[in-house]
Amino acid sequence: MAEVEAEWRPGPSLTSVDGILRYVRESASSIFHPVGTCKMGTGPDAVEDDELRVHGNGGLRVVDRSIVPTLISGNTNAAAIRIGEKGADSMLQ
């Protein structure tokens, strides 16, 4: 196993708390799979119906993982594919 000889990021010259916080704010990003921002349902907080149509917006549909209420414990790829298939089927009818 190779030994670590020097700090790569943010670098040994960064020593202040403010500098470290600034580095984190500027370089951090989400590696998670955001879900649940466009709830499907009939309640007052629901964005779309079970045919993926946005309430009160004619033909607008949201066909992505945002309709999933909570993050599943596995990869979200299969859910995204199925939601896309459901959306395509709904639009073709």
Short mmCIF file of C-alpha atoms in Angstrom, two decimals:
data_model
loop_
_atom_site.label_atom_id
_atom_site.label_comp_id
_atom_site.label_asym_id
_atom_site.label_seq_id
_atom_site.Cartn_x
_atom_site.Cartn_y
_atom_site.Cartn_z
CA MET A 1 0.00 0.00 0.00
CA ALA A 2 1.34 3.43 -0.95
CA GLU A 3 2.04 5.95 1.75
CA VAL A 4 0.40 9.36 1.69
CA GLU A 5 3.19 11.90 1.35
CA ALA A 6 1.21 15.14 1.30
CA GLU A 7 -2.30 16.47 1.56
CA TRP A 8 -3.81 16.96 -1.89
CA ARG A 9 -6.98 18.91 -1.14
CA PRO A 10 -7.56 21.49 0.17
CA GLY A 11 -3.81 21.62 0.74
CA PRO A 12 -1.57 22.08 3.77
CA SER A 13 -1.62 25.89 3.48
CA LEU A 14 -5.32 26.04 4.36
CA THR A 15 -5.39 26.23 8.15
CA SER A 16 -8.10 28.67 9.22
CA VAL A 17 -11.63 27.56 10.04
CA ASP A 18 -13.04 30.24 7.73
CA GLY A 19 -10.82 29.04 4.89
CA ILE A 20 -11.83 25.43 5.40
CA LEU A 21 -15.53 26.35 5.50
CA ARG A 22 -15.14 28.43 2.32
CA TYR A 23 -13.39 25.49 0.61
CA VAL A 24 -16.20 23.10 1.59
CA ARG A 25 -18.92 25.49 0.39
CA GLU A 26 -17.18 26.02 -2.95
CA SER A 27 -16.26 22.42 -3.68
CA ALA A 28 -18.88 20.17 -2.06
CA SER A 29 -21.67 18.64 -4.11
CA SER A 30 -24.43 16.11 -3.63
CA ILE A 31 -23.74 12.53 -4.60
CA PHE A 32 -27.21 11.50 -3.53
CA HIS A 33 -30.26 10.97 -5.70
CA PRO A 34 -32.78 13.72 -4.88
CA VAL A 35 -36.39 12.53 -4.81
CA GLY A 36 -39.76 13.67 -3.50
CA THR A 37 -39.95 17.22 -4.84
CA CYS A 38 -43.11 16.66 -6.97
CA LYS A 39 -45.41 14.48 -4.90
CA MET A 40 -47.99 12.41 -6.75
CA GLY A 41 -51.48 12.22 -5.26
CA THR A 42 -54.70 14.07 -4.51
CA GLY A 43 -53.82 15.93 -1.30
CA PRO A 44 -53.18 19.66 -1.02
CA ASP A 45 -49.42 19.17 -1.19
CA ALA A 46 -49.53 16.86 -4.25
CA VAL A 47 -48.09 18.24 -7.48
CA GLU A 48 -49.41 15.68 -9.95
CA ASP A 49 -52.00 12.95 -10.44
CA ASP A 50 -51.47 9.22 -11.02
CA GLU A 51 -51.08 9.84 -14.77
CA LEU A 52 -48.11 12.16 -14.01
CA ARG A 53 -50.08 15.30 -15.04
CA VAL A 54 -49.33 18.45 -13.06
CA HIS A 55 -52.48 19.65 -11.28
CA GLY A 56 -53.99 22.72 -12.99
CA ASN A 57 -51.53 22.82 -15.89
CA GLY A 58 -53.22 21.16 -18.83
CA GLY A 59 -50.82 18.79 -20.55
CA LEU A 60 -47.71 19.41 -18.44
CA ARG A 61 -46.27 16.23 -16.91
CA VAL A 62 -43.38 15.51 -14.58
CA VAL A 63 -41.86 12.16 -15.49
CA ASP A 64 -38.81 11.66 -13.29
CA ARG A 65 -37.68 10.50 -9.85
CA SER A 66 -39.09 13.60 -8.18
CA ILE A 67 -42.44 11.78 -7.85
CA VAL A 68 -40.90 9.11 -5.58
CA PRO A 69 -41.81 10.08 -1.99
CA THR A 70 -38.64 8.78 -0.29
CA LEU A 71 -35.25 7.53 -1.38
CA ILE A 72 -35.11 3.78 -1.85
CA SER A 73 -32.27 1.78 -0.32
CA GLY A 74 -30.80 0.76 -3.68
CA ASN A 75 -29.86 2.36 -6.96
CA THR A 76 -32.62 4.61 -8.31
CA ASN A 77 -32.01 3.66 -11.94
CA ALA A 78 -34.72 0.97 -12.10
CA ALA A 79 -37.30 3.31 -10.57
CA ALA A 80 -36.37 6.06 -13.02
CA ILE A 81 -36.75 3.69 -15.98
CA ARG A 82 -40.15 2.45 -14.77
CA ILE A 83 -41.39 6.00 -14.18
CA GLY A 84 -40.31 6.87 -17.74
CA GLU A 85 -42.15 3.84 -19.10
CA LYS A 86 -45.29 4.75 -17.14
CA GLY A 87 -45.10 8.33 -18.41
CA ALA A 88 -44.67 7.21 -22.01
CA ASP A 89 -47.61 4.79 -21.72
CA SER A 90 -49.80 7.53 -20.23
CA MET A 91 -48.96 9.97 -23.01
CA LEU A 92 -49.68 7.43 -25.74
CA GLN A 93 -53.23 6.75 -24.49
#
